[in-house]
Amino acid sequence: LHFIINHWPSRSGGEAASRPFREAAAALNKYIFDSLTAINPKAKVISMGDFNDDPTNSAFKKVLKTKANKEKVNQGDLYNPMENLFKKGVGTLAYRDSWSLFDQFVLTYGYIDKQVEGYKYWKAGVFNSPELANPSGRFAGYPFRSYANGSYTGGYSDHFPVYLFLIKLSE
């Protein structure tokens, strides 16, 4: 199993102005994916982290060329299980009453292919339980931040956590 852990450049200065930096990070991820699958076409690689981009942004769709439909993922393709969640309005952080899903997983075909032994992708999601959300006020339901306006709030994070289930079928 191979893991690529990411924290891509922020959107500071605006999404459009900072986009080339995230696309460069995506290109580096693509290079790593391609290098590992050139050695072993069935390589199991997961890229994960805070990408500071949604699953439908250009870094994912144009650079990594991720797919949202598991059934359409073929050898050499990348699968993003978070894209369909995003299209349903699920997010990991909110800004100005708009949800984004910056925290994601991208997987190689090795996790999808039924012929490849070992761990398989089962499901992914956002853990947005009430105890992790701001309980009241203007930001009720948003992730309960640890710090806001320079003060400690007792919260956890400005992002909800994400999870990924890999299963290994017994023989």
PDB file of C-alpha atoms in Angstrom:
ATOM      1  CA  LEU A   1       0.000   0.000   0.000  1.00  0.00           C
ATOM      2  CA  HIS A   2       1.226   3.466  -0.878  1.00  0.00           C
ATOM      3  CA  PHE A   3      -0.016   6.706   0.711  1.00  0.00           C
ATOM      4  CA  ILE A   4       0.514  10.254  -0.483  1.00  0.00           C
ATOM      5  CA  ILE A   5      -0.266  12.732   2.301  1.00  0.00           C
ATOM      6  CA  ASN A   6      -1.176  16.234   1.116  1.00  0.00           C
ATOM      7  CA  HIS A   7      -1.819  19.746   2.323  1.00  0.00           C
ATOM      8  CA  TRP A   8      -2.052  21.723  -0.883  1.00  0.00           C
ATOM      9  CA  PRO A   9      -1.533  25.500  -1.088  1.00  0.00           C
ATOM     10  CA  SER A  10      -4.317  27.635   0.355  1.00  0.00           C
ATOM     11  CA  ARG A  11      -6.698  29.882  -1.520  1.00  0.00           C
ATOM     12  CA  SER A  12      -5.114  32.949   0.052  1.00  0.00           C
ATOM     13  CA  GLY A  13      -5.231  35.766  -2.467  1.00  0.00           C
ATOM     14  CA  GLY A  14      -8.277  34.224  -4.129  1.00  0.00           C
ATOM     15  CA  GLU A  15      -9.171  30.902  -5.738  1.00  0.00           C
ATOM     16  CA  ALA A  16      -8.194  31.896  -9.277  1.00  0.00           C
ATOM     17  CA  ALA A  17      -4.866  33.487  -8.315  1.00  0.00           C
ATOM     18  CA  SER A  18      -3.843  30.495  -6.194  1.00  0.00           C
ATOM     19  CA  ARG A  19      -5.172  27.788  -8.577  1.00  0.00           C
ATOM     20  CA  PRO A  20      -1.826  27.276 -10.412  1.00  0.00           C
ATOM     21  CA  PHE A  21      -0.173  26.261  -7.121  1.00  0.00           C
ATOM     22  CA  ARG A  22      -2.771  23.575  -6.443  1.00  0.00           C
ATOM     23  CA  GLU A  23      -2.568  22.407 -10.060  1.00  0.00           C
ATOM     24  CA  ALA A  24       1.209  22.065  -9.605  1.00  0.00           C
ATOM     25  CA  ALA A  25       0.618  19.970  -6.473  1.00  0.00           C
ATOM     26  CA  ALA A  26      -1.837  17.842  -8.486  1.00  0.00           C
ATOM     27  CA  ALA A  27       0.784  17.398 -11.231  1.00  0.00           C
ATOM     28  CA  LEU A  28       3.255  16.134  -8.628  1.00  0.00           C
ATOM     29  CA  ASN A  29       0.626  13.684  -7.345  1.00  0.00           C
ATOM     30  CA  LYS A  30      -0.004  12.543 -10.934  1.00  0.00           C
ATOM     31  CA  TYR A  31       3.729  11.981 -11.423  1.00  0.00           C
ATOM     32  CA  ILE A  32       3.850   9.820  -8.258  1.00  0.00           C
ATOM     33  CA  PHE A  33       0.731   7.861  -9.271  1.00  0.00           C
ATOM     34  CA  ASP A  34       2.128   7.276 -12.758  1.00  0.00           C
ATOM     35  CA  SER A  35       5.571   6.284 -11.448  1.00  0.00           C
ATOM     36  CA  LEU A  36       4.160   3.704  -9.046  1.00  0.00           C
ATOM     37  CA  THR A  37       1.710   2.231 -11.564  1.00  0.00           C
ATOM     38  CA  ALA A  38       4.461   2.066 -14.228  1.00  0.00           C
ATOM     39  CA  ILE A  39       6.382  -0.238 -11.883  1.00  0.00           C
ATOM     40  CA  ASN A  40       3.242  -2.180 -10.934  1.00  0.00           C
ATOM     41  CA  PRO A  41       0.038  -1.514 -12.916  1.00  0.00           C
ATOM     42  CA  LYS A  42      -1.996  -2.948 -10.006  1.00  0.00           C
ATOM     43  CA  ALA A  43      -0.314  -0.709  -7.402  1.00  0.00           C
ATOM     44  CA  LYS A  44      -2.582   0.394  -4.584  1.00  0.00           C
ATOM     45  CA  VAL A  45      -2.042   4.093  -4.024  1.00  0.00           C
ATOM     46  CA  ILE A  46      -4.162   6.483  -1.958  1.00  0.00           C
ATOM     47  CA  SER A  47      -3.624  10.221  -2.076  1.00  0.00           C
ATOM     48  CA  MET A  48      -5.293  11.913   0.871  1.00  0.00           C
ATOM     49  CA  GLY A  49      -5.411  15.160   2.796  1.00  0.00           C
ATOM     50  CA  ASP A  50      -6.549  18.768   2.710  1.00  0.00           C
ATOM     51  CA  PHE A  51      -6.396  19.658  -0.960  1.00  0.00           C
ATOM     52  CA  ASN A  52      -7.870  23.177  -0.589  1.00  0.00           C
ATOM     53  CA  ASP A  53      -9.921  22.360  -3.694  1.00  0.00           C
ATOM     54  CA  ASP A  54     -13.259  20.690  -4.253  1.00  0.00           C
ATOM     55  CA  PRO A  55     -13.489  17.387  -6.179  1.00  0.00           C
ATOM     56  CA  THR A  56     -14.784  19.210  -9.274  1.00  0.00           C
ATOM     57  CA  ASN A  57     -11.988  21.801  -9.463  1.00  0.00           C
ATOM     58  CA  SER A  58      -9.446  21.729 -12.291  1.00  0.00           C
ATOM     59  CA  ALA A  59      -6.636  20.175 -10.221  1.00  0.00           C
ATOM     60  CA  PHE A  60      -8.780  17.050  -9.910  1.00  0.00           C
ATOM     61  CA  LYS A  61     -10.708  17.010 -13.177  1.00  0.00           C
ATOM     62  CA  LYS A  62      -8.096  18.340 -15.633  1.00  0.00           C
ATOM     63  CA  VAL A  63      -4.751  17.454 -14.023  1.00  0.00           C
ATOM     64  CA  LEU A  64      -5.487  14.202 -12.150  1.00  0.00           C
ATOM     65  CA  LYS A  65      -8.463  13.355 -14.396  1.00  0.00           C
ATOM     66  CA  THR A  66     -10.334  11.772 -11.493  1.00  0.00           C
ATOM     67  CA  LYS A  67     -13.555   9.858 -12.019  1.00  0.00           C
ATOM     68  CA  ALA A  68     -16.588   9.844  -9.723  1.00  0.00           C
ATOM     69  CA  ASN A  69     -18.187   6.656 -11.033  1.00  0.00           C
ATOM     70  CA  LYS A  70     -16.418   3.550  -9.722  1.00  0.00           C
ATOM     71  CA  GLU A  71     -17.797   1.457 -12.595  1.00  0.00           C
ATOM     72  CA  LYS A  72     -16.067   3.696 -15.154  1.00  0.00           C
ATOM     73  CA  VAL A  73     -12.629   3.482 -13.535  1.00  0.00           C
ATOM     74  CA  ASN A  74     -10.179   1.480 -15.657  1.00  0.00           C
ATOM     75  CA  GLN A  75      -6.496   0.611 -15.452  1.00  0.00           C
ATOM     76  CA  GLY A  76      -4.543   3.877 -15.142  1.00  0.00           C
ATOM     77  CA  ASP A  77      -7.569   5.900 -13.967  1.00  0.00           C
ATOM     78  CA  LEU A  78      -8.002   7.568 -10.599  1.00  0.00           C
ATOM     79  CA  TYR A  79     -11.164   7.310  -8.519  1.00  0.00           C
ATOM     80  CA  ASN A  80     -12.383  10.092  -6.218  1.00  0.00           C
ATOM     81  CA  PRO A  81     -15.128   8.739  -3.927  1.00  0.00           C
ATOM     82  CA  MET A  82     -15.665  12.209  -2.474  1.00  0.00           C
ATOM     83  CA  GLU A  83     -16.989  13.760  -5.696  1.00  0.00           C
ATOM     84  CA  ASN A  84     -20.471  12.256  -5.437  1.00  0.00           C
ATOM     85  CA  LEU A  85     -20.710  13.337  -1.797  1.00  0.00           C
ATOM     86  CA  PHE A  86     -19.784  16.880  -2.840  1.00  0.00           C
ATOM     87  CA  LYS A  87     -22.434  16.877  -5.578  1.00  0.00           C
ATOM     88  CA  LYS A  88     -24.993  15.952  -2.879  1.00  0.00           C
ATOM     89  CA  GLY A  89     -23.997  19.022  -0.839  1.00  0.00           C
ATOM     90  CA  VAL A  90     -21.767  17.270   1.695  1.00  0.00           C
ATOM     91  CA  GLY A  91     -18.755  19.269   2.851  1.00  0.00           C
ATOM     92  CA  THR A  92     -15.949  19.313   5.361  1.00  0.00           C
ATOM     93  CA  LEU A  93     -15.792  23.067   5.890  1.00  0.00           C
ATOM     94  CA  ALA A  94     -18.051  26.039   5.411  1.00  0.00           C
ATOM     95  CA  TYR A  95     -17.185  29.574   4.377  1.00  0.00           C
ATOM     96  CA  ARG A  96     -19.775  32.322   3.990  1.00  0.00           C
ATOM     97  CA  ASP A  97     -22.617  29.775   4.188  1.00  0.00           C
ATOM     98  CA  SER A  98     -21.173  27.673   1.368  1.00  0.00           C
ATOM     99  CA  TRP A  99     -19.849  24.153   1.919  1.00  0.00           C
ATOM    100  CA  SER A 100     -16.591  22.891   0.416  1.00  0.00           C
ATOM    101  CA  LEU A 101     -15.146  19.398   0.430  1.00  0.00           C
ATOM    102  CA  PHE A 102     -11.399  20.020   0.564  1.00  0.00           C
ATOM    103  CA  ASP A 103     -10.573  16.850   2.537  1.00  0.00           C
ATOM    104  CA  GLN A 104     -10.514  13.913   0.141  1.00  0.00           C
ATOM    105  CA  PHE A 105      -9.163  10.562  -0.973  1.00  0.00           C
ATOM    106  CA  VAL A 106      -8.036   9.641  -4.483  1.00  0.00           C
ATOM    107  CA  LEU A 107      -7.447   5.949  -5.254  1.00  0.00           C
ATOM    108  CA  THR A 108      -5.847   3.924  -8.014  1.00  0.00           C
ATOM    109  CA  TYR A 109      -7.597   1.174  -9.932  1.00  0.00           C
ATOM    110  CA  GLY A 110      -5.939  -1.470  -7.740  1.00  0.00           C
ATOM    111  CA  TYR A 111      -8.521  -0.749  -5.024  1.00  0.00           C
ATOM    112  CA  ILE A 112     -11.415  -1.172  -7.478  1.00  0.00           C
ATOM    113  CA  ASP A 113     -10.352  -4.100  -9.677  1.00  0.00           C
ATOM    114  CA  LYS A 114     -12.001  -7.313  -8.471  1.00  0.00           C
ATOM    115  CA  GLN A 115      -9.106  -9.351  -9.923  1.00  0.00           C
ATOM    116  CA  VAL A 116      -6.504  -7.702  -7.686  1.00  0.00           C
ATOM    117  CA  GLU A 117      -6.037  -9.436  -4.350  1.00  0.00           C
ATOM    118  CA  GLY A 118      -5.956  -7.703  -0.994  1.00  0.00           C
ATOM    119  CA  TYR A 119      -7.756  -4.663   0.257  1.00  0.00           C
ATOM    120  CA  LYS A 120     -10.643  -3.168  -1.731  1.00  0.00           C
ATOM    121  CA  TYR A 121     -12.378   0.174  -1.516  1.00  0.00           C
ATOM    122  CA  TRP A 122     -15.749  -0.103   0.244  1.00  0.00           C
ATOM    123  CA  LYS A 123     -16.871   3.416   1.108  1.00  0.00           C
ATOM    124  CA  ALA A 124     -15.827   6.893   2.168  1.00  0.00           C
ATOM    125  CA  GLY A 125     -17.564   9.684   4.011  1.00  0.00           C
ATOM    126  CA  VAL A 126     -17.466  12.795   6.151  1.00  0.00           C
ATOM    127  CA  PHE A 127     -17.724  12.394   9.920  1.00  0.00           C
ATOM    128  CA  ASN A 128     -19.888  15.395  10.744  1.00  0.00           C
ATOM    129  CA  SER A 129     -21.372  14.286  14.054  1.00  0.00           C
ATOM    130  CA  PRO A 130     -23.092  16.927  16.231  1.00  0.00           C
ATOM    131  CA  GLU A 131     -20.344  16.950  18.870  1.00  0.00           C
ATOM    132  CA  LEU A 132     -17.880  18.200  16.253  1.00  0.00           C
ATOM    133  CA  ALA A 133     -20.197  21.004  15.086  1.00  0.00           C
ATOM    134  CA  ASN A 134     -20.633  24.494  16.459  1.00  0.00           C
ATOM    135  CA  PRO A 135     -23.655  24.141  18.757  1.00  0.00           C
ATOM    136  CA  SER A 136     -25.220  27.592  18.360  1.00  0.00           C
ATOM    137  CA  GLY A 137     -25.059  31.077  16.959  1.00  0.00           C
ATOM    138  CA  ARG A 138     -24.365  32.338  13.489  1.00  0.00           C
ATOM    139  CA  PHE A 139     -22.079  29.374  12.727  1.00  0.00           C
ATOM    140  CA  ALA A 140     -24.284  26.619  14.163  1.00  0.00           C
ATOM    141  CA  GLY A 141     -23.652  23.376  12.287  1.00  0.00           C
ATOM    142  CA  TYR A 142     -20.261  24.499  10.992  1.00  0.00           C
ATOM    143  CA  PRO A 143     -17.194  22.620  12.254  1.00  0.00           C
ATOM    144  CA  PHE A 144     -16.467  23.759  15.832  1.00  0.00           C
ATOM    145  CA  ARG A 145     -13.131  25.556  15.498  1.00  0.00           C
ATOM    146  CA  SER A 146     -10.410  25.371  18.141  1.00  0.00           C
ATOM    147  CA  TYR A 147      -9.679  29.070  17.706  1.00  0.00           C
ATOM    148  CA  ALA A 148     -11.832  31.938  16.455  1.00  0.00           C
ATOM    149  CA  ASN A 149     -11.072  35.650  16.513  1.00  0.00           C
ATOM    150  CA  GLY A 150      -7.784  34.951  18.294  1.00  0.00           C
ATOM    151  CA  SER A 151      -9.389  33.111  21.204  1.00  0.00           C
ATOM    152  CA  TYR A 152      -9.547  29.446  22.171  1.00  0.00           C
ATOM    153  CA  THR A 153     -13.114  28.174  21.741  1.00  0.00           C
ATOM    154  CA  GLY A 154     -12.840  24.597  23.009  1.00  0.00           C
ATOM    155  CA  GLY A 155     -13.666  23.210  19.586  1.00  0.00           C
ATOM    156  CA  TYR A 156     -11.817  20.649  17.499  1.00  0.00           C
ATOM    157  CA  SER A 157     -11.087  21.861  13.988  1.00  0.00           C
ATOM    158  CA  ASP A 158     -12.315  24.088  11.186  1.00  0.00           C
ATOM    159  CA  HIS A 159     -12.756  20.922   9.072  1.00  0.00           C
ATOM    160  CA  PHE A 160     -14.867  17.843   9.684  1.00  0.00           C
ATOM    161  CA  PRO A 161     -12.795  14.641   9.424  1.00  0.00           C
ATOM    162  CA  VAL A 162     -13.159  12.213   6.549  1.00  0.00           C
ATOM    163  CA  TYR A 163     -12.930   8.443   6.583  1.00  0.00           C
ATOM    164  CA  LEU A 164     -12.257   5.629   4.159  1.00  0.00           C
ATOM    165  CA  PHE A 165     -13.147   1.961   4.572  1.00  0.00           C
ATOM    166  CA  LEU A 166     -10.934  -0.640   2.940  1.00  0.00           C
ATOM    167  CA  ILE A 167     -12.045  -4.236   3.298  1.00  0.00           C
ATOM    168  CA  LYS A 168     -10.335  -7.508   2.661  1.00  0.00           C
ATOM    169  CA  LEU A 169     -12.645 -10.290   1.595  1.00  0.00           C
ATOM    170  CA  SER A 170     -11.939 -13.669   3.142  1.00  0.00           C
ATOM    171  CA  GLU A 171     -11.259 -16.475   0.730  1.00  0.00           C
TER     172      GLU A 171
END
